[in-house]
Amino acid sequence: TVWICYLIVVRVSQHLPFISDQGGQLGQIGIRIGGLSSALLLTFSNTFWFSAVETEIYGVTMGVMMFIVYLAIRWADDKEKGGSDKMVILITFLLFLSVGIHLTVFLLTPAMFLFFILVDKEKLKDPIFWISWAIFFSLAVPFYFIVGMAIP
């Protein structure tokens, strides 16, 4: 989870407006140091630390959530290439698969939906995109509440 946090910060930092390609080696070192410091802050934060050291599912849940966010950012970087929508299918698969771990991962679903719309404006015109997310929400939201009520 911490490693994926490092990768997310490095990938997002390379797209900041004040980072230029001419910054060279020094700029990349600064980005890597920022990624390392954010990963270490996550590592030693109270919430993550106490969830990771107990033998529960919360550490795995946080790892899956970070991996899904990393895949979404990677999809945004590679969306111009052909076949990048396979990453969206993988993200959806991981969201459904994570139900077996913990339902907390479903909190990412509305955020991923908005992220896909904000990154790719062409998705607003694609009826298959809207139909697939409508099916996903029509299955996921009732399932979330049914399982949540069945397991007090």
PDB file of N, CA and C in Angstrom, residues 92-152:
ATOM      1  N   THR A  92     -13.299  -2.011 -12.613  1.00  0.00           N
ATOM      2  CA  THR A  92     -14.633  -2.474 -12.246  1.00  0.00           C
ATOM      3  C   THR A  92     -14.579  -3.878 -11.662  1.00  0.00           C
ATOM      4  N   PHE A  93     -13.775  -4.739 -12.267  1.00  0.00           N
ATOM      5  CA  PHE A  93     -13.608  -6.099 -11.750  1.00  0.00           C
ATOM      6  C   PHE A  93     -13.057  -6.074 -10.330  1.00  0.00           C
ATOM      7  N   LEU A  94     -12.048  -5.243 -10.091  1.00  0.00           N
ATOM      8  CA  LEU A  94     -11.472  -5.158  -8.748  1.00  0.00           C
ATOM      9  C   LEU A  94     -12.462  -4.585  -7.741  1.00  0.00           C
ATOM     10  N   LEU A  95     -13.305  -3.637  -8.178  1.00  0.00           N
ATOM     11  CA  LEU A  95     -14.323  -3.101  -7.274  1.00  0.00           C
ATOM     12  C   LEU A  95     -15.295  -4.191  -6.842  1.00  0.00           C
ATOM     13  N   PHE A  96     -15.730  -5.015  -7.793  1.00  0.00           N
ATOM     14  CA  PHE A  96     -16.643  -6.104  -7.433  1.00  0.00           C
ATOM     15  C   PHE A  96     -15.927  -7.210  -6.651  1.00  0.00           C
ATOM     16  N   LEU A  97     -14.698  -7.499  -7.008  1.00  0.00           N
ATOM     17  CA  LEU A  97     -13.944  -8.539  -6.308  1.00  0.00           C
ATOM     18  C   LEU A  97     -13.658  -8.150  -4.862  1.00  0.00           C
ATOM     19  N   SER A  98     -13.524  -6.871  -4.621  1.00  0.00           N
ATOM     20  CA  SER A  98     -13.192  -6.415  -3.273  1.00  0.00           C
ATOM     21  C   SER A  98     -14.348  -6.560  -2.293  1.00  0.00           C
ATOM     22  N   VAL A  99     -15.524  -6.884  -2.777  1.00  0.00           N
ATOM     23  CA  VAL A  99     -16.648  -7.138  -1.872  1.00  0.00           C
ATOM     24  C   VAL A  99     -16.301  -8.307  -0.948  1.00  0.00           C
ATOM     25  N   GLY A 100     -15.528  -9.249  -1.449  1.00  0.00           N
ATOM     26  CA  GLY A 100     -15.109 -10.378  -0.627  1.00  0.00           C
ATOM     27  C   GLY A 100     -14.155  -9.982   0.482  1.00  0.00           C
ATOM     28  N   ILE A 101     -13.518  -8.834   0.342  1.00  0.00           N
ATOM     29  CA  ILE A 101     -12.594  -8.368   1.377  1.00  0.00           C
ATOM     30  C   ILE A 101     -13.347  -7.489   2.373  1.00  0.00           C
ATOM     31  N   HIS A 102     -13.870  -6.358   1.877  1.00  0.00           N
ATOM     32  CA  HIS A 102     -14.606  -5.426   2.726  1.00  0.00           C
ATOM     33  C   HIS A 102     -15.379  -4.471   1.825  1.00  0.00           C
ATOM     34  N   LEU A 103     -16.509  -3.994   2.315  1.00  0.00           N
ATOM     35  CA  LEU A 103     -17.356  -3.119   1.505  1.00  0.00           C
ATOM     36  C   LEU A 103     -16.850  -1.679   1.442  1.00  0.00           C
ATOM     37  N   THR A 104     -15.818  -1.355   2.182  1.00  0.00           N
ATOM     38  CA  THR A 104     -15.283   0.002   2.184  1.00  0.00           C
ATOM     39  C   THR A 104     -14.776   0.419   0.810  1.00  0.00           C
ATOM     40  N   VAL A 105     -14.313  -0.534   0.026  1.00  0.00           N
ATOM     41  CA  VAL A 105     -13.768  -0.213  -1.291  1.00  0.00           C
ATOM     42  C   VAL A 105     -14.846   0.383  -2.198  1.00  0.00           C
ATOM     43  N   PHE A 106     -16.113   0.078  -1.920  1.00  0.00           N
ATOM     44  CA  PHE A 106     -17.190   0.660  -2.729  1.00  0.00           C
ATOM     45  C   PHE A 106     -17.289   2.170  -2.570  1.00  0.00           C
ATOM     46  N   LEU A 107     -16.647   2.724  -1.568  1.00  0.00           N
ATOM     47  CA  LEU A 107     -16.638   4.180  -1.422  1.00  0.00           C
ATOM     48  C   LEU A 107     -15.918   4.857  -2.584  1.00  0.00           C
ATOM     49  N   LEU A 108     -15.082   4.116  -3.278  1.00  0.00           N
ATOM     50  CA  LEU A 108     -14.373   4.656  -4.439  1.00  0.00           C
ATOM     51  C   LEU A 108     -15.250   4.765  -5.686  1.00  0.00           C
ATOM     52  N   THR A 109     -16.357   4.069  -5.712  1.00  0.00           N
ATOM     53  CA  THR A 109     -17.164   3.988  -6.924  1.00  0.00           C
ATOM     54  C   THR A 109     -17.647   5.352  -7.426  1.00  0.00           C
ATOM     55  N   PRO A 110     -18.266   6.182  -6.602  1.00  0.00           N
ATOM     56  CA  PRO A 110     -18.672   7.500  -7.133  1.00  0.00           C
ATOM     57  C   PRO A 110     -17.475   8.359  -7.535  1.00  0.00           C
ATOM     58  N   ALA A 111     -16.388   8.255  -6.798  1.00  0.00           N
ATOM     59  CA  ALA A 111     -15.191   9.023  -7.144  1.00  0.00           C
ATOM     60  C   ALA A 111     -14.614   8.570  -8.481  1.00  0.00           C
ATOM     61  N   MET A 112     -14.588   7.280  -8.738  1.00  0.00           N
ATOM     62  CA  MET A 112     -14.080   6.773 -10.012  1.00  0.00           C
ATOM     63  C   MET A 112     -14.987   7.215 -11.156  1.00  0.00           C
ATOM     64  N   PHE A 113     -16.288   7.192 -10.926  1.00  0.00           N
ATOM     65  CA  PHE A 113     -17.236   7.629 -11.949  1.00  0.00           C
ATOM     66  C   PHE A 113     -16.981   9.091 -12.321  1.00  0.00           C
ATOM     67  N   LEU A 114     -16.848   9.951 -11.330  1.00  0.00           N
ATOM     68  CA  LEU A 114     -16.568  11.361 -11.600  1.00  0.00           C
ATOM     69  C   LEU A 114     -15.198  11.563 -12.229  1.00  0.00           C
ATOM     70  N   PHE A 115     -14.218  10.789 -11.806  1.00  0.00           N
ATOM     71  CA  PHE A 115     -12.873  10.892 -12.371  1.00  0.00           C
ATOM     72  C   PHE A 115     -12.885  10.550 -13.856  1.00  0.00           C
ATOM     73  N   PHE A 116     -13.584   9.491 -14.234  1.00  0.00           N
ATOM     74  CA  PHE A 116     -13.652   9.099 -15.638  1.00  0.00           C
ATOM     75  C   PHE A 116     -14.331  10.174 -16.478  1.00  0.00           C
ATOM     76  N   ILE A 117     -15.367  10.788 -15.929  1.00  0.00           N
ATOM     77  CA  ILE A 117     -16.065  11.836 -16.665  1.00  0.00           C
ATOM     78  C   ILE A 117     -15.195  13.083 -16.801  1.00  0.00           C
ATOM     79  N   LEU A 118     -14.509  13.468 -15.737  1.00  0.00           N
ATOM     80  CA  LEU A 118     -13.685  14.676 -15.777  1.00  0.00           C
ATOM     81  C   LEU A 118     -12.464  14.524 -16.680  1.00  0.00           C
ATOM     82  N   VAL A 119     -11.898  13.334 -16.721  1.00  0.00           N
ATOM     83  CA  VAL A 119     -10.700  13.123 -17.534  1.00  0.00           C
ATOM     84  C   VAL A 119     -11.051  12.997 -19.010  1.00  0.00           C
ATOM     85  N   ASP A 120     -12.103  12.272 -19.324  1.00  0.00           N
ATOM     86  CA  ASP A 120     -12.462  12.021 -20.715  1.00  0.00           C
ATOM     87  C   ASP A 120     -13.858  12.556 -20.987  1.00  0.00           C
ATOM     88  N   LYS A 121     -13.925  13.747 -21.556  1.00  0.00           N
ATOM     89  CA  LYS A 121     -15.215  14.390 -21.821  1.00  0.00           C
ATOM     90  C   LYS A 121     -16.025  13.644 -22.878  1.00  0.00           C
ATOM     91  N   GLU A 122     -15.356  12.837 -23.693  1.00  0.00           N
ATOM     92  CA  GLU A 122     -16.063  12.066 -24.718  1.00  0.00           C
ATOM     93  C   GLU A 122     -16.949  10.985 -24.103  1.00  0.00           C
ATOM     94  N   LYS A 123     -16.642  10.597 -22.860  1.00  0.00           N
ATOM     95  CA  LYS A 123     -17.462   9.590 -22.189  1.00  0.00           C
ATOM     96  C   LYS A 123     -18.879  10.099 -21.932  1.00  0.00           C
ATOM     97  N   LEU A 124     -19.040  11.410 -21.857  1.00  0.00           N
ATOM     98  CA  LEU A 124     -20.371  11.974 -21.648  1.00  0.00           C
ATOM     99  C   LEU A 124     -21.305  11.670 -22.814  1.00  0.00           C
ATOM    100  N   LYS A 125     -20.743  11.480 -24.002  1.00  0.00           N
ATOM    101  CA  LYS A 125     -21.541  11.231 -25.200  1.00  0.00           C
ATOM    102  C   LYS A 125     -21.710   9.746 -25.507  1.00  0.00           C
ATOM    103  N   ASP A 126     -20.991   8.898 -24.782  1.00  0.00           N
ATOM    104  CA  ASP A 126     -20.990   7.464 -25.064  1.00  0.00           C
ATOM    105  C   ASP A 126     -22.120   6.770 -24.307  1.00  0.00           C
ATOM    106  N   PRO A 127     -23.131   6.242 -25.013  1.00  0.00           N
ATOM    107  CA  PRO A 127     -24.240   5.592 -24.304  1.00  0.00           C
ATOM    108  C   PRO A 127     -23.829   4.294 -23.615  1.00  0.00           C
ATOM    109  N   ILE A 128     -22.838   3.604 -24.147  1.00  0.00           N
ATOM    110  CA  ILE A 128     -22.385   2.357 -23.517  1.00  0.00           C
ATOM    111  C   ILE A 128     -21.775   2.638 -22.150  1.00  0.00           C
ATOM    112  N   PHE A 129     -21.063   3.750 -22.035  1.00  0.00           N
ATOM    113  CA  PHE A 129     -20.500   4.155 -20.749  1.00  0.00           C
ATOM    114  C   PHE A 129     -21.604   4.372 -19.720  1.00  0.00           C
ATOM    115  N   TRP A 130     -22.647   5.092 -20.105  1.00  0.00           N
ATOM    116  CA  TRP A 130     -23.736   5.374 -19.180  1.00  0.00           C
ATOM    117  C   TRP A 130     -24.528   4.113 -18.837  1.00  0.00           C
ATOM    118  N   ILE A 131     -24.737   3.256 -19.820  1.00  0.00           N
ATOM    119  CA  ILE A 131     -25.471   2.010 -19.563  1.00  0.00           C
ATOM    120  C   ILE A 131     -24.679   1.109 -18.622  1.00  0.00           C
ATOM    121  N   SER A 132     -23.376   0.993 -18.857  1.00  0.00           N
ATOM    122  CA  SER A 132     -22.565   0.120 -17.997  1.00  0.00           C
ATOM    123  C   SER A 132     -22.508   0.635 -16.569  1.00  0.00           C
ATOM    124  N   TRP A 133     -22.387   1.955 -16.383  1.00  0.00           N
ATOM    125  CA  TRP A 133     -22.369   2.492 -15.019  1.00  0.00           C
ATOM    126  C   TRP A 133     -23.753   2.415 -14.385  1.00  0.00           C
ATOM    127  N   ALA A 134     -24.804   2.536 -15.170  1.00  0.00           N
ATOM    128  CA  ALA A 134     -26.152   2.380 -14.613  1.00  0.00           C
ATOM    129  C   ALA A 134     -26.362   0.953 -14.123  1.00  0.00           C
ATOM    130  N   ILE A 135     -25.893  -0.002 -14.893  1.00  0.00           N
ATOM    131  CA  ILE A 135     -25.988  -1.406 -14.465  1.00  0.00           C
ATOM    132  C   ILE A 135     -25.141  -1.625 -13.216  1.00  0.00           C
ATOM    133  N   PHE A 136     -23.943  -1.045 -13.206  1.00  0.00           N
ATOM    134  CA  PHE A 136     -23.060  -1.208 -12.050  1.00  0.00           C
ATOM    135  C   PHE A 136     -23.704  -0.643 -10.792  1.00  0.00           C
ATOM    136  N   PHE A 137     -24.237   0.585 -10.875  1.00  0.00           N
ATOM    137  CA  PHE A 137     -24.860   1.196  -9.701  1.00  0.00           C
ATOM    138  C   PHE A 137     -26.140   0.473  -9.301  1.00  0.00           C
ATOM    139  N   SER A 138     -26.891  -0.027 -10.279  1.00  0.00           N
ATOM    140  CA  SER A 138     -28.134  -0.727  -9.947  1.00  0.00           C
ATOM    141  C   SER A 138     -27.862  -2.062  -9.269  1.00  0.00           C
ATOM    142  N   LEU A 139     -26.686  -2.646  -9.510  1.00  0.00           N
ATOM    143  CA  LEU A 139     -26.321  -3.880  -8.820  1.00  0.00           C
ATOM    144  C   LEU A 139     -25.555  -3.611  -7.530  1.00  0.00           C
ATOM    145  N   ALA A 140     -24.648  -2.651  -7.567  1.00  0.00           N
ATOM    146  CA  ALA A 140     -23.735  -2.439  -6.443  1.00  0.00           C
ATOM    147  C   ALA A 140     -24.412  -1.786  -5.252  1.00  0.00           C
ATOM    148  N   VAL A 141     -25.219  -0.772  -5.486  1.00  0.00           N
ATOM    149  CA  VAL A 141     -25.818  -0.043  -4.364  1.00  0.00           C
ATOM    150  C   VAL A 141     -26.796  -0.918  -3.589  1.00  0.00           C
ATOM    151  N   PRO A 142     -27.731  -1.624  -4.241  1.00  0.00           N
ATOM    152  CA  PRO A 142     -28.596  -2.511  -3.444  1.00  0.00           C
ATOM    153  C   PRO A 142     -27.810  -3.630  -2.766  1.00  0.00           C
ATOM    154  N   PHE A 143     -26.809  -4.156  -3.446  1.00  0.00           N
ATOM    155  CA  PHE A 143     -25.991  -5.215  -2.845  1.00  0.00           C
ATOM    156  C   PHE A 143     -25.277  -4.700  -1.602  1.00  0.00           C
ATOM    157  N   TYR A 144     -24.791  -3.476  -1.665  1.00  0.00           N
ATOM    158  CA  TYR A 144     -24.095  -2.872  -0.529  1.00  0.00           C
ATOM    159  C   TYR A 144     -25.025  -2.781   0.679  1.00  0.00           C
ATOM    160  N   PHE A 145     -26.269  -2.330   0.461  1.00  0.00           N
ATOM    161  CA  PHE A 145     -27.196  -2.178   1.575  1.00  0.00           C
ATOM    162  C   PHE A 145     -27.721  -3.522   2.069  1.00  0.00           C
ATOM    163  N   ILE A 146     -27.928  -4.469   1.165  1.00  0.00           N
ATOM    164  CA  ILE A 146     -28.402  -5.791   1.573  1.00  0.00           C
ATOM    165  C   ILE A 146     -27.356  -6.488   2.425  1.00  0.00           C
ATOM    166  N   VAL A 147     -26.123  -6.484   1.972  1.00  0.00           N
ATOM    167  CA  VAL A 147     -25.064  -7.122   2.744  1.00  0.00           C
ATOM    168  C   VAL A 147     -24.828  -6.357   4.039  1.00  0.00           C
ATOM    169  N   GLY A 148     -24.908  -5.025   3.997  1.00  0.00           N
ATOM    170  CA  GLY A 148     -24.723  -4.230   5.199  1.00  0.00           C
ATOM    171  C   GLY A 148     -25.784  -4.480   6.244  1.00  0.00           C
ATOM    172  N   MET A 149     -27.029  -4.754   5.813  1.00  0.00           N
ATOM    173  CA  MET A 149     -28.098  -5.040   6.765  1.00  0.00           C
ATOM    174  C   MET A 149     -28.049  -6.484   7.245  1.00  0.00           C
ATOM    175  N   ALA A 150     -27.588  -7.381   6.390  1.00  0.00           N
ATOM    176  CA  ALA A 150     -27.535  -8.791   6.771  1.00  0.00           C
ATOM    177  C   ALA A 150     -26.419  -9.072   7.755  1.00  0.00           C
ATOM    178  N   ILE A 151     -25.349  -8.305   7.674  1.00  0.00           N
ATOM    179  CA  ILE A 151     -24.209  -8.507   8.576  1.00  0.00           C
ATOM    180  C   ILE A 151     -24.140  -7.292   9.488  1.00  0.00           C
ATOM    181  N   PRO A 152     -24.734  -7.386  10.676  1.00  0.00           N
ATOM    182  CA  PRO A 152     -24.753  -6.218  11.564  1.00  0.00           C
ATOM    183  C   PRO A 152     -23.371  -5.899  12.127  1.00  0.00           C
TER     184      PRO A 152
END
